[in-house]
PDB file of C-alpha atoms and ligand atoms in Angstrom:
ATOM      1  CA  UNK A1481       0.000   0.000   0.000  1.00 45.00           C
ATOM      2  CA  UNK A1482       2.071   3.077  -1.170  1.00 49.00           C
ATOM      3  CA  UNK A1483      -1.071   4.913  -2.531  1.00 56.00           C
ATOM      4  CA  UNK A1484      -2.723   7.785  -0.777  1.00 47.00           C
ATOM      5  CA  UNK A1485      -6.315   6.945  -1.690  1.00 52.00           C
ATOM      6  CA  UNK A1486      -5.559   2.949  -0.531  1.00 61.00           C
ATOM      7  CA  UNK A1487      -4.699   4.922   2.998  1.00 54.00           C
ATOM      8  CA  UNK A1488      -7.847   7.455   3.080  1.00 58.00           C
ATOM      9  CA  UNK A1489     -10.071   4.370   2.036  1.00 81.00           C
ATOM     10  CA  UNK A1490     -13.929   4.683   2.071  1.00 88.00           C
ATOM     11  CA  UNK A1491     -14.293   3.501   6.108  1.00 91.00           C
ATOM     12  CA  UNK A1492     -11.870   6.102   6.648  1.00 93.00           C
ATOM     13  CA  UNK A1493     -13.498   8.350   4.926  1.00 92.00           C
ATOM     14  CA  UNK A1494     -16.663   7.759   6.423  1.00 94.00           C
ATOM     15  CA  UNK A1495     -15.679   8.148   9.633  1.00 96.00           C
ATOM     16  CA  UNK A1496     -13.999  11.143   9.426  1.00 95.00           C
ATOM     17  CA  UNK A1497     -16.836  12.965   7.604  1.00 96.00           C
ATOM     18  CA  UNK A1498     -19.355  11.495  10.331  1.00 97.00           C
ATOM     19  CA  UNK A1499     -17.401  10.627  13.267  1.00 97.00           C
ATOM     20  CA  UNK A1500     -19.253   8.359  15.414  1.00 98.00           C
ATOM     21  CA  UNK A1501     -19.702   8.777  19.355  1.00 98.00           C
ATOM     22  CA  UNK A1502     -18.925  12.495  19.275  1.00 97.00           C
ATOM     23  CA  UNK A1503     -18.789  14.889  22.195  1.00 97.00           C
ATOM     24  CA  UNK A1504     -18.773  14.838  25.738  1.00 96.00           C
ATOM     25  CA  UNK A1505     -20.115  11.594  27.593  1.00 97.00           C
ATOM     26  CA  UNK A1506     -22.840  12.161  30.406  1.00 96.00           C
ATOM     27  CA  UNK A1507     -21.667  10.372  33.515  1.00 96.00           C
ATOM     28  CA  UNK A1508     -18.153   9.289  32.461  1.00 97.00           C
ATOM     29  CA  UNK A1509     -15.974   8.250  34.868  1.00 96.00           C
ATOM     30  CA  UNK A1510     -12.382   8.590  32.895  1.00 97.00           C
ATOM     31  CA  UNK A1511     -10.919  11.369  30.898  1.00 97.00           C
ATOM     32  CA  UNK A1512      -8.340  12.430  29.069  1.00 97.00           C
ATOM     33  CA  UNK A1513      -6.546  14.877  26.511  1.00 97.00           C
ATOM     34  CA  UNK A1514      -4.568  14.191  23.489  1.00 97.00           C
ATOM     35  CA  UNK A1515      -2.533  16.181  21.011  1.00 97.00           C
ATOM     36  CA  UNK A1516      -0.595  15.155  18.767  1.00 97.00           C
ATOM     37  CA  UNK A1517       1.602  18.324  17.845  1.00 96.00           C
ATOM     38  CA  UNK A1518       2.837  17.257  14.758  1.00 94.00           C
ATOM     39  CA  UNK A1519      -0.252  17.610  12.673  1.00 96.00           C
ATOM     40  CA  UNK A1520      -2.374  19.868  15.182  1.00 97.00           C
ATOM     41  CA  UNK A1521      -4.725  17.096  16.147  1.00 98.00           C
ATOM     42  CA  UNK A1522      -6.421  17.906  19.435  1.00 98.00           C
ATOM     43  CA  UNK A1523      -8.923  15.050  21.101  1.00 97.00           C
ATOM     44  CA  UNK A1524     -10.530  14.645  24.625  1.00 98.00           C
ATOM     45  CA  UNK A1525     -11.649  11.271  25.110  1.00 98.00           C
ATOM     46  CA  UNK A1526     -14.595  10.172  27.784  1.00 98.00           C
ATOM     47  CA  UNK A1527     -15.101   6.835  28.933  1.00 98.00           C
ATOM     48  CA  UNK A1528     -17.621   5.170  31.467  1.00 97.00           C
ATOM     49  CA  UNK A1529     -16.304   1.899  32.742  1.00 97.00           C
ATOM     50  CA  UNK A1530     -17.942  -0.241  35.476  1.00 96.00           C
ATOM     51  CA  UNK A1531     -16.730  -3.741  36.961  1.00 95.00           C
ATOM     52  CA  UNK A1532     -13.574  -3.325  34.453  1.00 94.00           C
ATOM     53  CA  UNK A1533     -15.831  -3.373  31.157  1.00 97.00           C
ATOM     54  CA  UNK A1534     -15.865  -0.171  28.718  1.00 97.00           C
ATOM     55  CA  UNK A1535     -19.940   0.840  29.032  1.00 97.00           C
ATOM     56  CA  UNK A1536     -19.676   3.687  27.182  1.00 98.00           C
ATOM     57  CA  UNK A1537     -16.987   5.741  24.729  1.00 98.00           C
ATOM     58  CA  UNK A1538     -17.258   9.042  23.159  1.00 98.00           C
ATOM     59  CA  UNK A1539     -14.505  11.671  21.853  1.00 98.00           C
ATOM     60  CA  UNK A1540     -14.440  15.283  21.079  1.00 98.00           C
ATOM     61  CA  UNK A1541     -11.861  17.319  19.351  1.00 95.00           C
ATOM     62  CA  UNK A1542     -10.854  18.834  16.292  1.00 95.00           C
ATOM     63  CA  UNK A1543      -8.154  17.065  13.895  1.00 96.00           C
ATOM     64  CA  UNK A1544      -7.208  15.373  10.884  1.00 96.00           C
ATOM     65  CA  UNK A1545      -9.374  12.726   8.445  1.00 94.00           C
ATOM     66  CA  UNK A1546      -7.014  10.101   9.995  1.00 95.00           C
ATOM     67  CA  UNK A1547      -7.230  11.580  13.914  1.00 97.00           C
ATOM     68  CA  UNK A1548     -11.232  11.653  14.076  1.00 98.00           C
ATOM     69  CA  UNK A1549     -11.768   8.366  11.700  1.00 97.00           C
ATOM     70  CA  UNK A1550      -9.112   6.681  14.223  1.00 97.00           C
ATOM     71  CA  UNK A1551     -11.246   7.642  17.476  1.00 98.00           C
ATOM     72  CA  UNK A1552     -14.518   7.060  15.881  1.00 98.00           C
ATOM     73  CA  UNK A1553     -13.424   3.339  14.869  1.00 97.00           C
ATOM     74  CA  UNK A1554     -11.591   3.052  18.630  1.00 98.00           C
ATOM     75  CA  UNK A1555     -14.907   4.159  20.624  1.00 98.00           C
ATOM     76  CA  UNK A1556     -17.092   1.825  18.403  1.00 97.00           C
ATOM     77  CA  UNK A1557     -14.548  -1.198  19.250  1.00 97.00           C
ATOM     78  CA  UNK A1558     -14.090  -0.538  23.143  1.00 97.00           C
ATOM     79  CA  UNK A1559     -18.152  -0.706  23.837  1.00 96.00           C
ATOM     80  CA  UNK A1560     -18.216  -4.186  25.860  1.00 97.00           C
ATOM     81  CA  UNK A1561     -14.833  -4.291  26.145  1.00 97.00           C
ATOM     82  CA  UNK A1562     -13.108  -5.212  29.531  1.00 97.00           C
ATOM     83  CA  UNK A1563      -9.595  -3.424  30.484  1.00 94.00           C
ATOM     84  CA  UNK A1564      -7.350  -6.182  29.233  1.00 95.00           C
ATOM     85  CA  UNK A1565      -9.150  -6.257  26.144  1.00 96.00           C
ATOM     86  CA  UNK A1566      -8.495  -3.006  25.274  1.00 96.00           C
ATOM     87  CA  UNK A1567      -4.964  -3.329  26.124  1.00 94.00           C
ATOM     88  CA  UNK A1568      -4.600  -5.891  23.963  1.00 95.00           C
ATOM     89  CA  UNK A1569      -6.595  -4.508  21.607  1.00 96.00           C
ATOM     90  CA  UNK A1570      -4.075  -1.553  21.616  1.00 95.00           C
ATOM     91  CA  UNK A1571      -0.868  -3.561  20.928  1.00 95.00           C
ATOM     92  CA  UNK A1572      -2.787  -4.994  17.957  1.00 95.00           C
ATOM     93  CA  UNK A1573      -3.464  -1.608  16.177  1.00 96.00           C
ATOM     94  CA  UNK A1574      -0.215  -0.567  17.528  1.00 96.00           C
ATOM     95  CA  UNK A1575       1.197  -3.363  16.009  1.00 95.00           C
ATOM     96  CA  UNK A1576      -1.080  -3.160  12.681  1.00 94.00           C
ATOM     97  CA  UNK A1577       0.161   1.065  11.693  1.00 94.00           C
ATOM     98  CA  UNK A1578       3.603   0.942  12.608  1.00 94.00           C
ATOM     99  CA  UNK A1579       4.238  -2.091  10.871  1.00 91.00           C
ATOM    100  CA  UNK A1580       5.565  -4.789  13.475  1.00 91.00           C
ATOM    101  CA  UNK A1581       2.260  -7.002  12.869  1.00 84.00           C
ATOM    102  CA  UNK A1582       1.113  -8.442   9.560  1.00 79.00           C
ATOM    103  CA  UNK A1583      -1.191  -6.160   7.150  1.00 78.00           C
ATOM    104  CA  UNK A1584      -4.453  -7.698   9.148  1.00 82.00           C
ATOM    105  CA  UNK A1585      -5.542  -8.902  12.414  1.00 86.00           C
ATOM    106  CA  UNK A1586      -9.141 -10.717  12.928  1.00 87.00           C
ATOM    107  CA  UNK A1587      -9.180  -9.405  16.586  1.00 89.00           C
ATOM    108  CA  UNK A1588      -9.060  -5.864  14.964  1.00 92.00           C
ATOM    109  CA  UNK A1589     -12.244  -5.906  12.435  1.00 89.00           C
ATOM    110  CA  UNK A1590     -13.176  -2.677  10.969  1.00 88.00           C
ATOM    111  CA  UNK A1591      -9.731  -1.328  12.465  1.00 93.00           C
ATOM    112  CA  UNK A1592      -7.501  -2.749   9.609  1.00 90.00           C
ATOM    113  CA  UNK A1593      -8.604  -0.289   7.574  1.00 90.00           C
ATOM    114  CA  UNK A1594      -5.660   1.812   9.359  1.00 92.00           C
ATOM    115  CA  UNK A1595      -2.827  -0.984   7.976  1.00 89.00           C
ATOM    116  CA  UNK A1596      -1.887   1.791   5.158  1.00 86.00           C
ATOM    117  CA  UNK A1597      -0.631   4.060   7.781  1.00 90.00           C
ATOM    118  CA  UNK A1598       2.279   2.241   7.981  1.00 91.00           C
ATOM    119  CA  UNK A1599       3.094   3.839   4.878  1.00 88.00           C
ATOM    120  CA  UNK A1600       3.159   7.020   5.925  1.00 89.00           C
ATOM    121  CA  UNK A1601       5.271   7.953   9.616  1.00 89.00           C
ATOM    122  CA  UNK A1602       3.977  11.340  10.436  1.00 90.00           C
ATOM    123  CA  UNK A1603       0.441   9.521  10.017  1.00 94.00           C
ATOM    124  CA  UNK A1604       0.905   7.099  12.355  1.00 96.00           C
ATOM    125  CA  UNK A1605       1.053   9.458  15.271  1.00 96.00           C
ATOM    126  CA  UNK A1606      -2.355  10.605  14.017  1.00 97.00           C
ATOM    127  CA  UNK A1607      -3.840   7.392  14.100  1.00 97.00           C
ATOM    128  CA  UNK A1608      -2.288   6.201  17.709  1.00 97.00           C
ATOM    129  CA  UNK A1609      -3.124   9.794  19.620  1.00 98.00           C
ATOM    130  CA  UNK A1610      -6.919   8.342  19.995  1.00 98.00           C
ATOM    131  CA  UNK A1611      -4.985   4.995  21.618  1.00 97.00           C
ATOM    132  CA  UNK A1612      -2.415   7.134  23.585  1.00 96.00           C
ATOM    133  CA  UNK A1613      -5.371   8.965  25.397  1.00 97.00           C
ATOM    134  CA  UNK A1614      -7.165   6.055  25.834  1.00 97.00           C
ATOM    135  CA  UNK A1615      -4.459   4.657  28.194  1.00 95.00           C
ATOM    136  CA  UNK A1616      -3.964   7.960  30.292  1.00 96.00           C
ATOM    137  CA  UNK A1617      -7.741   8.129  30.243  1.00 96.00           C
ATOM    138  CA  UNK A1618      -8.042   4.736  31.665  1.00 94.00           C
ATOM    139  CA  UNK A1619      -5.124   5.594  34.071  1.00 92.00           C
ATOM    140  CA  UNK A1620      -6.648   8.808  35.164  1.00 86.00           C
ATOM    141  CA  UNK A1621      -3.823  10.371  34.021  1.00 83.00           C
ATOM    142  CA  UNK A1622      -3.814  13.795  34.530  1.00 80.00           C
ATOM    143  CA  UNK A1623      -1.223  15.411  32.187  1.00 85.00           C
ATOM    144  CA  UNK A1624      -2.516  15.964  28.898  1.00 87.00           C
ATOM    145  CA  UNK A1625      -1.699  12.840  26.420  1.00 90.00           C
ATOM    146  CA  UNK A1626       1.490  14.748  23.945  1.00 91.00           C
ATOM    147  CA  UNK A1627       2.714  12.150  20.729  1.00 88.00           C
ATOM    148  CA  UNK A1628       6.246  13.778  21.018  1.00 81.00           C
TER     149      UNK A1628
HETATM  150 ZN1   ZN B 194      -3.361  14.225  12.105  1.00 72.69          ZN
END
């Protein structure tokens, strides 16, 4: 995948132009802040987790087609999810755009779409900052999440 319209494919696409679980999350329970300074991508991400399983997901923020299609697709997977689940599910897509993983994984569904990324370094950060602030999020990290 060296082509720019293989990386911006339709899913992506989609989800940038009509992100998915957008703004702020009544009753949420963990938050966090992400920017990723590189491209100017800013997101806050709010979760509501009870007994150790993701209830609930939403995002707001203001960045790139990757940033916002990458924490539409994230909140959409984490629904259901328990915490070591989602760290798993991290290393996977971790894995998957930086290139130390095989084009697909079947635990990641809809998120392979991001395997092009790999292509592309300065996009990578943009697709990870929604992951990065998941973790501080989840960690009630305080600091705001920064990609460099
Ligand atoms: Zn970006």
């Amino acid at each position: 995948m060296s082509d720019l319209r293989e990386l911006y494919q339709e899913v992506i696409i989609d989800h940038s132009r009509r992100p998915r679980n957008r703004g702020e999350l009544p009753g949420h329970n963990h938050s966090a802040e992400g920017f990723n300074p590189l491209c100017g991508d800013r997101l806050t991400l709010y979760l509501k987790v009870e007994n150790g399983i993701v209830q609930d997901a939403r995002f707001d923020g203001a960045g790139c087609a990757i940033s916002t299609a990458s924490a539409s697709l994230m909140t959409e997977a984490l629904k259901g999810k328990t915490e070591a689940q989602v760290e798993a599910l991290f290393g996977a897509f971790h894995d998957l755009v930086t290139g130390s993983a095989p084009e697909e994984s079947p635990s990641l569904g809809k998120l392979n779409v991001f395997a092009g990324v790999r292509e592309f370094p300065t996009r990578v950060k943009c697709a990870t900052l929604a992951w990065h602030t998941l973790q501080a999020a989840l960690r009630d990290r305080a600091e705001p999440v920064s990609t460099e």
